[in-house]
Short mmCIF file of C-alpha atoms and ligand atoms in Angstrom, two decimals:
data_model
loop_
_atom_site.label_atom_id
_atom_site.label_comp_id
_atom_site.label_asym_id
_atom_site.label_seq_id
_atom_site.Cartn_x
_atom_site.Cartn_y
_atom_site.Cartn_z
CA MET A 15 15.38 -13.07 30.02
CA PHE A 16 15.47 -9.58 31.52
CA THR A 17 13.36 -8.51 34.42
CA ARG A 18 11.52 -5.23 33.95
CA ARG A 19 13.71 -3.62 36.61
CA GLN A 20 16.93 -4.76 34.89
CA ILE A 21 15.77 -3.44 31.53
CA LEU A 22 14.68 -0.07 32.81
CA THR A 23 17.85 0.30 34.87
CA THR A 24 19.95 -0.54 31.83
CA ALA A 25 17.97 1.89 29.71
CA ALA A 26 18.47 4.71 32.18
CA ALA A 27 22.19 4.06 32.33
CA THR A 28 22.75 3.66 28.61
CA PRO A 29 24.03 6.73 26.81
CA LEU A 30 22.75 7.84 23.40
CA VAL A 31 24.43 6.11 20.53
CA GLY A 32 27.12 8.37 19.21
CA ALA A 33 28.14 9.62 22.66
CA PRO A 34 31.73 8.91 23.76
CA ALA A 35 30.71 6.18 26.21
CA ILE A 36 29.21 4.11 23.42
CA ALA A 37 32.06 1.60 23.33
CA LYS A 38 31.15 0.50 26.83
CA ALA A 39 27.44 0.09 26.14
CA GLN A 40 26.18 -3.44 25.68
CA SER A 41 23.70 -4.73 23.18
CA TRP A 42 20.76 -6.12 25.13
CA PHE A 43 19.91 -8.75 22.60
CA ALA A 44 21.37 -11.87 21.05
CA GLY A 45 20.36 -10.51 17.62
CA TYR A 46 20.18 -7.10 15.97
CA PRO A 47 16.95 -5.53 17.29
CA PHE A 48 16.35 -3.33 14.21
CA ALA A 49 16.47 -6.24 11.77
CA LEU A 50 13.13 -5.25 10.20
CA GLY A 51 14.32 -1.78 9.21
CA VAL A 52 12.75 1.66 9.46
CA THR A 53 10.23 3.68 7.50
CA SER A 54 8.25 6.91 7.51
CA GLY A 55 4.70 7.77 6.52
CA ASP A 56 1.57 9.91 6.56
CA PRO A 57 3.50 13.15 6.02
CA ALA A 58 2.10 16.60 6.82
CA PRO A 59 3.64 20.04 6.21
CA ASP A 60 5.14 19.98 9.73
CA GLY A 61 6.12 16.35 10.17
CA PHE A 62 5.52 12.66 9.56
CA VAL A 63 5.42 9.33 11.37
CA ILE A 64 8.70 7.46 11.83
CA TRP A 65 8.53 3.73 12.45
CA THR A 66 10.56 0.78 13.57
CA LYS A 67 9.91 -2.51 15.35
CA LEU A 68 12.16 -4.38 17.74
CA ALA A 69 12.76 -7.94 16.57
CA PRO A 70 16.22 -9.37 17.39
CA LYS A 71 15.03 -12.78 16.21
CA PRO A 72 12.34 -11.89 13.66
CA PHE A 73 11.11 -15.44 13.02
CA GLU A 74 10.80 -16.44 16.67
CA PRO A 75 7.66 -15.82 18.75
CA HIS A 76 7.38 -12.09 19.59
CA GLY A 77 10.45 -11.45 17.44
CA GLY A 78 12.64 -12.78 20.23
CA MET A 79 11.62 -9.90 22.52
CA PRO A 80 11.03 -10.02 26.28
CA MET A 81 7.39 -9.21 27.05
CA VAL A 82 8.03 -5.84 28.64
CA PRO A 83 7.80 -2.26 27.36
CA LEU A 84 11.14 -0.80 26.28
CA PRO A 85 12.27 2.78 25.69
CA VAL A 86 13.60 3.43 22.19
CA LYS A 87 15.45 6.65 21.41
CA TRP A 88 14.80 8.47 18.16
CA GLU A 89 16.43 11.38 16.36
CA VAL A 90 15.45 13.47 13.34
CA ALA A 91 18.18 15.43 11.57
CA GLY A 92 18.27 18.12 8.92
CA ASP A 93 21.27 16.44 7.27
CA ASP A 94 22.12 12.86 6.34
CA ARG A 95 25.16 12.79 8.69
CA PHE A 96 23.06 13.74 11.75
CA LYS A 97 25.12 16.87 12.48
CA ILE A 98 21.99 18.98 12.89
CA ILE A 99 19.50 17.21 15.15
CA VAL A 100 16.15 19.02 14.89
CA ALA A 101 14.01 16.70 17.02
CA SER A 102 14.65 13.78 19.35
CA GLY A 103 12.94 11.83 22.09
CA GLU A 104 12.09 8.48 23.50
CA ALA A 105 9.17 6.25 22.54
CA THR A 106 7.89 3.12 24.22
CA ALA A 107 7.92 -0.14 22.29
CA ARG A 108 5.10 -2.16 23.87
CA PRO A 109 4.57 -5.90 23.72
CA GLU A 110 0.84 -5.31 23.09
CA LEU A 111 1.82 -3.82 19.70
CA GLY A 112 4.60 -6.28 18.93
CA HIS A 113 7.25 -3.79 20.11
CA SER A 114 6.51 -1.51 17.18
CA VAL A 115 7.39 2.18 17.50
CA HIS A 116 5.30 4.91 15.86
CA VAL A 117 6.56 8.45 16.52
CA GLU A 118 4.48 11.35 15.20
CA VAL A 119 7.17 13.97 14.62
CA ALA A 120 5.92 17.58 14.43
CA GLY A 121 7.37 21.09 14.37
CA LEU A 122 9.42 20.55 11.19
CA GLN A 123 9.75 22.73 8.09
CA PRO A 124 7.51 22.10 5.06
CA ASP A 125 8.56 20.53 1.77
CA ARG A 126 12.03 19.30 2.62
CA PRO A 127 13.86 16.07 3.39
CA TYR A 128 14.88 14.92 6.86
CA TRP A 129 16.80 11.91 8.11
CA TYR A 130 15.93 9.79 11.16
CA ARG A 131 17.20 6.83 13.16
CA PHE A 132 16.45 4.87 16.33
CA SER A 133 18.69 3.42 19.03
CA LEU A 134 18.40 1.06 21.95
CA GLY A 135 21.40 0.29 24.13
CA SER A 136 24.37 0.13 21.80
CA ASP A 137 22.25 -0.88 18.84
CA GLN A 138 21.35 1.67 16.22
CA SER A 139 18.86 1.34 13.39
CA ALA A 140 19.52 1.99 9.74
CA ARG A 141 19.10 5.59 8.66
CA GLY A 142 15.81 6.55 7.05
CA ARG A 143 14.92 9.52 4.91
CA ALA A 144 11.56 11.27 5.18
CA ARG A 145 9.97 14.27 3.53
CA THR A 146 7.41 16.79 4.70
CA LEU A 147 4.61 18.08 2.46
CA PRO A 148 4.47 21.70 1.29
CA LEU A 149 2.09 24.06 3.07
CA ALA A 150 -1.48 24.01 1.78
CA SER A 151 -0.97 27.68 0.85
CA ALA A 152 2.11 26.92 -1.30
CA SER A 153 2.07 26.81 -5.10
CA PRO A 154 4.51 24.06 -6.08
CA ALA A 155 5.52 24.05 -9.74
CA ALA A 156 5.83 20.28 -9.88
CA LEU A 157 5.43 17.06 -7.94
CA LYS A 158 6.72 13.54 -8.47
CA PHE A 159 5.44 10.55 -6.49
CA GLY A 160 5.34 6.76 -6.65
CA VAL A 161 2.53 4.17 -6.58
CA ALA A 162 3.18 0.54 -5.58
CA GLY A 163 1.66 -2.56 -3.99
CA CYS A 164 0.80 -6.27 -4.39
CA GLN A 165 3.99 -7.97 -3.28
CA ASN A 166 3.51 -11.73 -3.08
CA TYR A 167 6.78 -13.04 -1.63
CA GLU A 168 6.41 -16.46 -3.24
CA ASP A 169 5.77 -15.07 -6.73
CA GLY A 170 8.97 -13.12 -7.14
CA LEU A 171 11.82 -11.02 -5.83
CA PHE A 172 11.21 -7.44 -4.71
CA THR A 173 13.64 -6.04 -7.30
CA ALA A 174 11.12 -3.37 -8.27
CA PHE A 175 11.28 -1.98 -4.71
CA ARG A 176 15.04 -1.49 -4.99
CA HIS A 177 14.51 0.40 -8.24
CA LEU A 178 11.78 2.44 -6.56
CA ALA A 179 14.20 3.26 -3.73
CA ARG A 180 16.57 4.70 -6.35
CA GLU A 181 13.95 6.92 -8.02
CA GLU A 182 14.99 10.51 -7.38
CA ASP A 183 12.91 13.45 -6.12
CA ILE A 184 9.99 11.27 -5.04
CA ALA A 185 7.84 13.28 -2.61
CA PHE A 186 5.98 10.21 -1.29
CA VAL A 187 4.79 6.76 -2.31
CA TYR A 188 1.16 5.62 -2.22
CA HIS A 189 0.82 1.91 -1.33
CA TYR A 190 -2.48 0.39 -2.49
CA GLY A 191 -2.24 -2.70 -0.30
CA ASP A 192 -1.49 -6.41 -0.45
CA PHE A 193 1.64 -5.70 1.58
CA ILE A 194 1.56 -9.39 2.56
CA TYR A 195 -0.32 -12.42 1.28
CA GLU A 196 -1.97 -14.50 3.99
CA TYR A 197 -1.52 -17.94 2.41
CA LYS A 198 0.72 -20.77 3.56
CA GLN A 199 3.28 -22.07 1.05
CA ARG A 200 1.29 -23.19 -1.96
CA GLY A 201 1.81 -26.14 -4.30
CA PRO A 202 3.83 -25.94 -7.49
CA ASP A 203 3.28 -23.51 -10.33
CA TYR A 204 3.30 -24.71 -13.94
CA ASP A 205 5.52 -23.52 -16.74
CA LYS A 206 4.43 -22.89 -20.33
CA ASP A 207 4.65 -26.62 -21.07
CA SER A 208 2.42 -27.38 -18.05
CA LEU A 209 5.31 -28.91 -16.12
CA PRO A 210 5.48 -28.27 -12.35
CA VAL A 211 7.99 -25.64 -11.17
CA ASP A 212 8.83 -24.33 -7.70
CA GLN A 213 7.86 -20.86 -6.49
CA VAL A 214 10.59 -18.24 -6.46
CA ARG A 215 10.45 -18.20 -2.62
CA HIS A 216 8.40 -19.90 0.09
CA HIS A 217 6.16 -18.49 2.79
CA ILE A 218 7.06 -19.55 6.32
CA GLY A 219 4.12 -20.70 8.43
CA GLN A 220 0.49 -21.65 7.93
CA ASP A 221 -2.36 -19.54 6.54
CA CYS A 222 -2.53 -16.42 8.75
CA PHE A 223 -5.35 -16.41 11.31
CA ASP A 224 -4.06 -14.95 14.56
CA VAL A 225 -1.81 -12.07 15.55
CA GLY A 226 1.27 -14.31 15.79
CA ASP A 227 0.69 -15.67 12.26
CA TYR A 228 0.37 -12.22 10.70
CA ARG A 229 3.38 -10.88 12.64
CA LEU A 230 5.56 -13.72 11.35
CA ARG A 231 4.43 -13.08 7.77
CA TYR A 232 5.25 -9.35 7.90
CA ALA A 233 8.59 -10.21 9.53
CA GLN A 234 9.39 -12.52 6.63
CA TYR A 235 8.48 -9.89 4.02
CA LEU A 236 10.49 -7.22 5.83
CA SER A 237 13.53 -9.47 6.01
CA ASP A 238 13.84 -8.56 2.30
CA TYR A 239 16.29 -5.69 1.94
CA ASP A 240 14.82 -4.46 -1.36
CA LEU A 241 11.59 -3.75 0.52
CA GLN A 242 13.53 -2.28 3.45
CA ALA A 243 15.41 0.00 1.05
CA ALA A 244 12.22 1.43 -0.47
CA ARG A 245 10.69 1.83 3.01
CA ALA A 246 13.78 3.62 4.38
CA GLN A 247 14.28 5.91 1.40
CA HIS A 248 10.73 7.18 0.86
CA THR A 249 7.78 8.43 2.89
CA TRP A 250 4.63 6.36 2.44
CA PHE A 251 0.88 6.70 2.45
CA PRO A 252 -0.04 3.09 3.29
CA THR A 253 -3.49 1.63 2.72
CA PHE A 254 -4.65 -1.97 2.94
CA ASP A 255 -6.53 -4.16 0.49
CA ASP A 256 -7.73 -7.74 0.96
CA HIS A 257 -4.62 -9.87 1.55
CA GLU A 258 -3.68 -8.06 4.75
CA VAL A 259 -6.61 -10.10 6.15
CA GLU A 260 -7.92 -12.65 3.64
CA ASN A 261 -8.48 -12.94 -0.10
CA ASN A 262 -11.47 -10.80 -1.21
CA TRP A 263 -12.90 -10.06 2.23
CA VAL A 264 -15.32 -7.15 2.44
CA GLY A 265 -17.08 -5.77 5.53
CA ASP A 266 -17.96 -8.73 7.75
CA PHE A 267 -17.84 -11.23 4.90
CA ASP A 268 -15.22 -13.70 3.86
CA TRP A 269 -15.46 -15.99 0.87
CA LYS A 270 -15.72 -19.13 2.98
CA ASP A 271 -18.94 -17.88 4.60
CA VAL A 272 -17.44 -17.96 8.09
CA PRO A 273 -19.99 -16.50 10.56
CA ALA A 274 -19.52 -12.73 10.70
CA GLU A 275 -18.72 -12.60 14.43
CA VAL A 276 -16.00 -15.21 13.93
CA PHE A 277 -14.54 -13.62 10.79
CA ARG A 278 -14.33 -10.29 12.65
CA LEU A 279 -11.76 -11.84 15.00
CA ARG A 280 -9.49 -12.77 12.11
CA ARG A 281 -10.00 -9.32 10.56
CA GLN A 282 -9.12 -7.74 13.91
CA ALA A 283 -5.85 -9.72 14.05
CA GLY A 284 -4.93 -8.83 10.47
CA LEU A 285 -5.68 -5.13 10.89
CA GLN A 286 -3.86 -4.93 14.25
CA VAL A 287 -0.71 -6.33 12.71
CA TRP A 288 -1.09 -4.09 9.63
CA TYR A 289 -1.17 -1.12 12.02
CA GLU A 290 1.83 -2.43 13.93
CA TYR A 291 3.94 -2.60 10.77
CA MET A 292 2.81 0.59 9.01
CA PRO A 293 4.08 4.17 9.52
CA VAL A 294 0.61 5.55 10.25
CA ARG A 295 -0.79 7.76 12.97
CA ALA A 296 -2.40 6.55 16.20
CA ALA A 297 -5.76 7.68 14.79
CA MET A 298 -5.57 4.55 12.65
CA LEU A 299 -5.21 2.13 15.53
CA PRO A 300 -7.99 -0.46 15.14
CA ARG A 301 -10.85 0.17 17.55
CA ASN A 302 -13.41 -2.54 18.27
CA GLY A 303 -11.73 -4.69 15.67
CA ILE A 304 -11.87 -2.28 12.73
CA ILE A 305 -10.09 0.82 11.48
CA THR A 306 -12.93 3.30 11.23
CA ASN A 307 -11.00 6.06 9.52
CA ALA A 308 -8.48 4.40 7.21
CA TYR A 309 -9.73 6.83 4.56
CA ARG A 310 -7.93 10.14 4.77
CA GLU A 311 -6.67 13.03 2.67
CA ALA A 312 -3.45 14.87 1.90
CA ARG A 313 -2.72 18.18 0.18
CA PHE A 314 0.32 19.08 -1.88
CA GLY A 315 -0.08 22.87 -1.86
CA ASP A 316 -2.52 24.09 -4.51
CA LEU A 317 -1.26 21.44 -6.94
CA LEU A 318 -2.82 18.19 -5.74
CA SER A 319 -5.40 16.84 -3.30
CA ILE A 320 -5.39 13.11 -2.68
CA ASP A 321 -8.23 11.18 -1.10
CA PHE A 322 -7.09 7.73 0.06
CA LEU A 323 -10.04 5.34 0.19
CA ASP A 324 -10.79 2.24 2.20
CA THR A 325 -12.74 0.06 -0.24
CA ARG A 326 -12.80 -3.07 1.99
CA SER A 327 -13.97 -2.35 5.53
CA PHE A 328 -17.48 -1.10 4.77
CA ARG A 329 -18.25 -2.67 1.41
CA SER A 330 -21.39 -4.74 0.79
CA ASP A 331 -20.82 -8.42 0.06
CA GLN A 332 -19.81 -9.06 -3.56
CA PRO A 333 -22.89 -9.87 -5.69
CA CYS A 334 -23.50 -13.34 -7.12
CA ASP A 335 -20.92 -15.03 -4.85
CA ASP A 336 -18.00 -12.98 -6.23
CA GLY A 337 -15.69 -13.91 -9.09
CA PHE A 338 -15.50 -13.01 -12.80
CA LYS A 339 -19.08 -13.58 -14.01
CA PRO A 340 -21.81 -12.43 -16.40
CA TYR A 341 -24.26 -9.76 -15.26
CA CYS A 342 -26.55 -10.69 -12.39
CA PRO A 343 -29.23 -8.58 -10.67
CA GLY A 344 -27.07 -8.12 -7.52
CA ILE A 345 -24.81 -5.79 -9.52
CA GLY A 346 -27.71 -3.35 -9.65
CA ASP A 347 -28.51 -3.48 -5.91
CA SER A 348 -29.56 0.07 -5.04
CA LYS A 349 -28.49 -0.31 -1.38
CA ALA A 350 -24.99 -1.64 -2.13
CA GLN A 351 -21.94 0.37 -1.12
CA VAL A 352 -18.21 0.18 -1.88
CA ILE A 353 -17.26 2.77 0.73
CA SER A 354 -19.16 3.79 3.85
CA ALA A 355 -21.81 6.54 3.71
CA GLU A 356 -19.53 8.82 5.79
CA GLU A 357 -16.59 8.12 3.50
CA GLU A 358 -18.71 8.82 0.43
CA SER A 359 -19.96 12.19 1.71
CA TRP A 360 -16.40 13.13 2.67
CA LEU A 361 -15.15 12.16 -0.82
CA LEU A 362 -17.90 14.01 -2.69
CA ARG A 363 -17.35 17.10 -0.54
CA ASN A 364 -13.60 16.98 -1.25
CA LEU A 365 -14.10 16.58 -5.00
CA ALA A 366 -16.34 19.64 -5.08
CA ARG A 367 -13.82 21.88 -3.28
CA LYS A 368 -11.77 22.80 -6.36
CA GLN A 369 -8.84 24.07 -4.26
CA THR A 370 -6.14 22.31 -6.21
CA SER A 371 -5.16 21.86 -9.84
CA TRP A 372 -5.65 18.09 -9.54
CA ASN A 373 -7.96 15.85 -7.55
CA CYS A 374 -6.65 12.32 -7.09
CA ILE A 375 -8.60 9.36 -5.72
CA ALA A 376 -6.08 6.77 -4.51
CA GLN A 377 -7.84 3.46 -3.94
CA GLN A 378 -7.63 -0.29 -4.30
CA VAL A 379 -10.01 -1.92 -6.82
CA MET A 380 -10.63 -1.01 -10.45
CA MET A 381 -13.23 1.67 -11.07
CA MET A 382 -13.59 1.09 -14.81
CA SER A 383 -16.37 -1.43 -15.49
CA LEU A 384 -14.59 -3.48 -18.12
CA ASP A 385 -15.83 -6.42 -20.13
CA ARG A 386 -13.39 -9.11 -18.99
CA ARG A 387 -13.89 -11.55 -21.87
CA ARG A 388 -10.61 -12.92 -23.17
CA TYR A 389 -11.88 -15.19 -25.94
CA ASP A 390 -13.86 -14.25 -29.04
CA ASP A 391 -16.25 -17.18 -28.58
CA GLU A 392 -17.47 -16.06 -25.11
CA LYS A 393 -21.10 -14.98 -25.54
CA GLU A 394 -21.86 -12.90 -22.44
CA LYS A 395 -20.02 -9.88 -21.08
CA ILE A 396 -17.95 -10.78 -17.95
CA TYR A 397 -17.55 -8.53 -14.88
CA ASN A 398 -14.95 -8.51 -12.09
CA LEU A 399 -17.37 -8.58 -9.15
CA ASP A 400 -14.68 -7.72 -6.58
CA SER A 401 -14.20 -4.32 -8.24
CA TRP A 402 -16.47 -1.26 -8.61
CA ALA A 403 -17.94 -3.11 -11.64
CA GLY A 404 -19.90 -5.30 -9.17
CA TYR A 405 -21.57 -2.22 -7.65
CA ASP A 406 -23.38 -0.25 -10.36
CA VAL A 407 -25.34 2.14 -8.16
CA PRO A 408 -22.55 3.57 -5.95
CA ARG A 409 -20.23 3.57 -8.97
CA ASP A 410 -22.68 5.58 -11.11
CA ARG A 411 -23.30 7.94 -8.17
CA LEU A 412 -19.59 8.71 -7.79
CA LEU A 413 -18.94 9.10 -11.52
CA ALA A 414 -21.98 11.38 -11.88
CA ARG A 415 -20.39 13.71 -9.33
CA MET A 416 -17.25 13.89 -11.47
CA ARG A 417 -19.23 15.36 -14.39
CA GLY A 418 -18.07 18.91 -14.90
CA LEU A 419 -14.83 18.31 -12.99
CA THR A 420 -11.95 18.17 -15.40
CA ASN A 421 -9.11 17.33 -13.08
CA VAL A 422 -9.84 13.93 -11.52
CA VAL A 423 -7.32 11.09 -11.73
CA VAL A 424 -7.99 7.72 -10.10
CA LEU A 425 -5.08 5.50 -8.98
CA THR A 426 -5.75 1.82 -8.43
CA GLY A 427 -4.02 -1.49 -7.68
CA ASP A 428 -5.26 -5.06 -7.17
CA GLU A 429 -5.22 -6.26 -10.78
CA HIS A 430 -1.57 -7.34 -11.05
CA GLN A 431 -1.51 -5.72 -14.49
CA ASN A 432 -1.01 -2.18 -15.74
CA PHE A 433 -4.08 -0.52 -17.22
CA ALA A 434 -4.93 3.01 -18.32
CA GLY A 435 -8.32 4.17 -19.44
CA LEU A 436 -11.21 6.58 -19.16
CA LEU A 437 -13.98 6.62 -16.59
CA GLU A 438 -17.29 7.52 -18.15
CA SER A 439 -20.62 8.81 -16.93
CA GLN A 440 -23.56 8.68 -19.33
CA GLY A 441 -21.18 7.83 -22.16
CA LYS A 442 -18.86 10.80 -21.62
CA PRO A 443 -15.36 10.65 -20.07
CA VAL A 444 -15.22 12.28 -16.63
CA ALA A 445 -11.82 11.10 -15.30
CA VAL A 446 -8.75 9.04 -16.08
CA GLU A 447 -7.85 5.84 -14.24
CA PHE A 448 -4.31 4.48 -13.96
CA VAL A 449 -4.07 0.94 -12.58
CA SER A 450 -0.64 0.02 -11.24
CA THR A 451 0.64 -3.52 -11.70
CA SER A 452 2.27 -5.49 -8.86
CA ILE A 453 5.74 -5.52 -7.34
CA SER A 454 5.89 -9.32 -7.67
CA SER A 455 2.40 -10.89 -7.64
CA GLY A 456 1.87 -12.91 -10.79
CA GLY A 457 5.57 -13.55 -11.43
CA ASP A 458 7.61 -12.41 -14.44
CA GLY A 459 4.63 -11.85 -16.75
CA SER A 460 5.01 -10.66 -20.33
CA ASP A 461 4.07 -7.56 -22.27
CA LEU A 462 0.52 -8.77 -22.95
CA ARG A 463 -1.41 -11.51 -21.19
CA LYS A 464 -3.31 -13.93 -23.41
CA GLY A 465 -6.63 -12.39 -24.42
CA SER A 466 -5.63 -8.77 -23.71
CA ASP A 467 -6.22 -7.95 -27.38
CA VAL A 468 -9.85 -9.12 -26.97
CA MET A 469 -10.21 -6.92 -23.88
CA LEU A 470 -8.83 -3.89 -25.71
CA LYS A 471 -11.21 -4.53 -28.61
CA ASN A 472 -14.26 -4.94 -26.36
CA ASN A 473 -13.56 -1.89 -24.19
CA PRO A 474 -12.98 1.31 -26.19
CA GLU A 475 -12.44 3.28 -22.95
CA LEU A 476 -9.42 1.07 -22.17
CA LYS A 477 -6.29 2.55 -23.77
CA PHE A 478 -3.39 0.49 -22.42
CA VAL A 479 -2.68 -2.93 -20.92
CA ASN A 480 0.61 -4.47 -19.84
CA ASP A 481 1.39 -7.58 -17.77
CA GLN A 482 4.85 -6.92 -16.33
CA ARG A 483 5.81 -6.20 -12.72
CA GLY A 484 6.77 -2.75 -11.44
CA TYR A 485 5.25 0.49 -10.13
CA LEU A 486 4.10 3.92 -11.28
CA VAL A 487 5.87 7.25 -11.13
CA CYS A 488 3.52 10.22 -11.51
CA GLU A 489 4.86 13.65 -12.50
CA ILE A 490 2.47 16.53 -12.09
CA THR A 491 2.45 20.21 -13.00
CA PRO A 492 -0.55 22.57 -12.81
CA ASP A 493 -1.26 21.85 -16.48
CA ALA A 494 -0.37 18.21 -17.04
CA TRP A 495 -0.32 14.85 -15.26
CA THR A 496 2.13 12.29 -16.65
CA THR A 497 2.19 8.69 -15.43
CA HIS A 498 5.23 6.55 -16.19
CA PHE A 499 4.66 2.78 -16.16
CA ARG A 500 7.97 1.49 -14.78
CA VAL A 501 8.46 -2.24 -15.37
CA VAL A 502 11.15 -4.81 -14.47
CA ASP A 503 12.08 -7.43 -17.05
CA GLN A 504 12.07 -10.29 -14.53
CA VAL A 505 11.38 -11.05 -10.86
CA SER A 506 12.16 -14.78 -10.89
CA VAL A 507 15.90 -14.19 -10.75
CA ALA A 508 17.96 -11.40 -9.18
CA GLY A 509 19.13 -8.34 -11.06
CA GLY A 510 16.02 -7.52 -13.09
CA SER A 511 16.42 -4.21 -14.91
CA ILE A 512 13.93 -1.36 -14.92
CA SER A 513 12.54 0.52 -17.90
CA THR A 514 9.60 2.75 -18.74
CA ARG A 515 7.09 0.68 -20.71
CA ALA A 516 4.87 3.69 -21.43
CA SER A 517 4.31 7.29 -20.37
CA MET A 518 0.88 8.84 -20.58
CA THR A 519 -0.21 12.41 -20.14
CA VAL A 520 -3.51 13.93 -19.09
CA ALA A 521 -3.93 17.62 -19.87
CA ARG A 522 -5.83 19.46 -17.15
CA GLY A 523 -9.22 20.49 -18.43
CA GLU A 524 -9.92 17.38 -20.44
CA PRO A 525 -10.23 13.77 -19.24
CA SER A 526 -8.28 12.13 -22.05
CA LEU A 527 -4.97 10.33 -22.47
CA GLN A 528 -2.02 11.06 -24.70
CA ILE A 529 0.35 8.11 -24.98
CA ALA A 530 3.99 9.06 -25.55
FE1 FE2 B 633 -2.67 -8.26 -4.98
#
């Protein structure tokens, strides 16, 4: 173990990696301290956040780190060989934040790629690539970005992330949450003949409750190099959904009816560790146990505005004890909310601004209120009460404000299936919703889940369903928005191949879908 004095003395005496004296420098750790990789996020026209976390022994308590703050050097270059260093400095990795490093780099040029890396002693991180946004005053001709999330480690390999890493000209990736799943290793799955089969991989550790549990879980997920590749290659807008804390939590409520003041402690631990592992700005550090401003916006010139929602932290409890159920009066609760009052006024204000060709709402749970029946003999309509369908009044209020806007596209996750359809207000389409599947949650899947034909028949606004794993690539011009549903053929074994299952286009000016 190092004393603080020894560490700081060593740090002061250690030259930058790449300098001639490097051969003499010593690694301070028994393991490689950058084993969990690097990433970048929350880009602006003049910069972005670059991230790493020191963990020489990722699965040991505190990642094998001494409990002292350590100085980590960082560099941002204009070229991938680091010949032209445009920014550099030193950041402190603190034990309070699990020795994570979040650097908010500023002063860069808009709309271009940069490369970054970290070093400590003689150890150097992998190289990451990041991209700034164009200026708000710019008029980009086109934009391409990715949408991904829901990555249960036990359900499958992260092959889709490696394919996402290889997608070219991606400006950024929106992550809709479920970065981890909080469960301990579960019992067997069952194959099509109802025989028990093992999971593809196993979670280490118990159900996550405290900071140490969540840190270990993220460390396990980030030990996957497919995920590291996608994180290093692209710049992310991360958001969280339920599994960063607990299945289907909302506000102060968890599904086990734990007293609110007790549940808040678990939520605080989950959100702290989410912050530690995500390339987000210090403004999103949890305060008093909650992230008050996880909702935020980004502009891509005059082409696209995106409003990223937080549909968990301030939501009213799910009606009728949650689940997939027939209508109950709680769905019509006039006081219910999916997002906070502040978040709703911010969103409605942003939608009304009309400064960009497209308005995108990037959020977690499905906004279409679909009839979820999967069998012809089911009598009553079924609702997913953990989605906007469980909250009629705030849902109607938001959709009503989209009337007259002809450029709104909603991006969603959570469902572990691909969906595309129309959002309607008073029977008329007002926006298009694309629901992205999962990276691995749900396992291999198949083109259509049993009963999807019944769903398509019962919901005329629903235009497309698919039950394979993958992610979305959206390509946007001022006149058209095209979403490509990228799917992998398998996640249970390595080497799954990627293909485009469907491409759908929305013409600006009319909320409708053309399927290619
Ligand atoms: Fe999920």
